[in-house]
mmCIF file of C-alpha atoms in Angstrom:
data_model
loop_
_atom_site.group_PDB
_atom_site.id
_atom_site.type_symbol
_atom_site.label_atom_id
_atom_site.label_comp_id
_atom_site.label_asym_id
_atom_site.label_seq_id
_atom_site.Cartn_x
_atom_site.Cartn_y
_atom_site.Cartn_z
ATOM 1 C CA UNK F 1 16.305 8.283 17.022
ATOM 2 C CA UNK F 2 19.314 9.557 17.251
ATOM 3 C CA UNK F 3 22.745 6.784 16.145
ATOM 4 C CA UNK F 4 26.520 7.371 16.131
ATOM 5 C CA UNK F 5 27.632 6.075 12.845
ATOM 6 C CA UNK F 6 30.261 8.057 11.742
ATOM 7 C CA UNK F 7 31.344 7.175 8.393
ATOM 8 C CA UNK F 8 29.689 6.382 5.140
ATOM 9 C CA UNK F 9 28.916 10.057 4.672
ATOM 10 C CA UNK F 10 27.090 10.621 8.364
ATOM 11 C CA UNK F 11 28.370 12.780 10.825
ATOM 12 C CA UNK F 12 27.437 10.717 13.029
ATOM 13 C CA UNK F 13 24.340 12.935 14.487
ATOM 14 C CA UNK F 14 21.678 12.565 11.713
ATOM 15 C CA UNK F 15 18.671 11.274 13.118
ATOM 16 C CA UNK F 16 18.586 7.630 11.234
ATOM 17 C CA UNK F 17 14.628 6.889 10.280
ATOM 18 C CA UNK F 18 12.785 3.778 10.865
ATOM 19 C CA UNK F 19 11.890 1.730 7.715
ATOM 20 C CA UNK F 20 8.162 2.919 6.772
ATOM 21 C CA UNK F 21 5.185 0.226 6.716
ATOM 22 C CA UNK F 22 4.605 -0.378 3.192
ATOM 23 C CA UNK F 23 0.783 1.997 3.370
ATOM 24 C CA UNK F 24 -2.347 -0.275 3.342
ATOM 25 C CA UNK F 25 -4.627 -0.054 0.790
ATOM 26 C CA UNK F 26 -8.610 -0.301 0.559
ATOM 27 C CA UNK F 27 -7.825 -3.743 -1.140
ATOM 28 C CA UNK F 28 -5.834 -4.963 1.998
ATOM 29 C CA UNK F 29 -8.330 -3.484 4.515
ATOM 30 C CA UNK F 30 -10.986 -5.133 2.293
ATOM 31 C CA UNK F 31 -8.822 -8.456 2.303
ATOM 32 C CA UNK F 32 -8.517 -8.190 6.547
ATOM 33 C CA UNK F 33 -12.053 -6.898 6.834
ATOM 34 C CA UNK F 34 -13.323 -10.883 5.462
ATOM 35 C CA UNK F 35 -10.742 -12.773 7.585
ATOM 36 C CA UNK F 36 -9.012 -13.567 3.947
ATOM 37 C CA UNK F 37 -5.437 -13.172 2.929
ATOM 38 C CA UNK F 38 -4.704 -10.743 0.038
ATOM 39 C CA UNK F 39 -3.770 -13.736 -2.326
ATOM 40 C CA UNK F 40 -7.101 -15.522 -0.944
ATOM 41 C CA UNK F 41 -8.827 -16.885 -4.718
ATOM 42 C CA UNK F 42 -12.740 -16.237 -5.805
ATOM 43 C CA UNK F 43 -13.527 -19.222 -3.591
ATOM 44 C CA UNK F 44 -11.830 -18.736 -0.505
ATOM 45 C CA UNK F 45 -13.532 -14.583 -0.210
ATOM 46 C CA UNK F 46 -16.731 -16.377 -1.114
ATOM 47 C CA UNK F 47 -16.920 -18.519 1.386
ATOM 48 C CA UNK F 48 -15.449 -16.380 4.325
ATOM 49 C CA UNK F 49 -17.901 -13.347 2.303
ATOM 50 C CA UNK F 50 -21.084 -15.937 2.967
ATOM 51 C CA UNK F 51 -19.620 -17.373 6.674
ATOM 52 C CA UNK F 52 -18.989 -13.552 8.112
ATOM 53 C CA UNK F 53 -22.767 -12.624 6.370
ATOM 54 C CA UNK F 54 -24.841 -15.482 8.699
ATOM 55 C CA UNK F 55 -23.075 -14.084 11.844
ATOM 56 C CA UNK F 56 -23.996 -10.449 11.440
ATOM 57 C CA UNK F 57 -27.164 -10.045 9.180
ATOM 58 C CA UNK F 58 -29.170 -8.067 11.038
ATOM 59 C CA UNK F 59 -31.799 -10.719 11.026
ATOM 60 C CA UNK F 60 -29.697 -13.340 12.595
ATOM 61 C CA UNK F 61 -26.913 -11.501 14.915
ATOM 62 C CA UNK F 62 -26.535 -11.260 17.958
ATOM 63 C CA UNK F 63 -24.955 -6.906 18.423
ATOM 64 C CA UNK F 64 -27.701 -4.324 18.457
ATOM 65 C CA UNK F 65 -30.101 -3.454 15.211
ATOM 66 C CA UNK F 66 -28.000 -0.318 14.000
ATOM 67 C CA UNK F 67 -24.674 -1.934 14.740
ATOM 68 C CA UNK F 68 -25.214 -5.091 13.044
ATOM 69 C CA UNK F 69 -26.778 -3.205 9.991
ATOM 70 C CA UNK F 70 -23.439 -0.900 10.076
ATOM 71 C CA UNK F 71 -21.240 -3.939 10.350
ATOM 72 C CA UNK F 72 -23.036 -5.938 7.790
ATOM 73 C CA UNK F 73 -22.617 -2.863 5.298
ATOM 74 C CA UNK F 74 -19.031 -2.687 6.062
ATOM 75 C CA UNK F 75 -18.562 -6.761 5.085
ATOM 76 C CA UNK F 76 -20.551 -6.527 2.039
ATOM 77 C CA UNK F 77 -18.676 -2.979 0.748
ATOM 78 C CA UNK F 78 -15.785 -5.527 1.475
ATOM 79 C CA UNK F 79 -16.555 -7.816 -0.574
ATOM 80 C CA UNK F 80 -18.566 -5.604 -3.748
ATOM 81 C CA UNK F 81 -14.418 -3.467 -3.926
ATOM 82 C CA UNK F 82 -12.343 -7.324 -3.822
ATOM 83 C CA UNK F 83 -14.729 -8.633 -6.156
ATOM 84 C CA UNK F 84 -14.763 -4.898 -8.317
ATOM 85 C CA UNK F 85 -10.111 -4.942 -7.890
ATOM 86 C CA UNK F 86 -10.054 -8.633 -9.124
ATOM 87 C CA UNK F 87 -12.598 -8.414 -11.814
ATOM 88 C CA UNK F 88 -14.204 -11.151 -10.452
ATOM 89 C CA UNK F 89 -17.680 -9.488 -11.305
#
């Protein structure tokens, strides 16, 4: 994006970069996968995990078996990563 901002050390032809979003970390993605805020307590994370596990478990899920297994594995990995990162183990 080009803009004209003469002064303040600019000639008016330099591109102005938009602010870069904060890089998402694996921990952020894990919280998002469980559907909770990164400030969630242990009890909130555990409840979210159990709720989702009841829906995604391959034995009860309406998804095809392979997809249910993959989703359940991702859920377990996210929950485990949060517990280890937060030292809740």
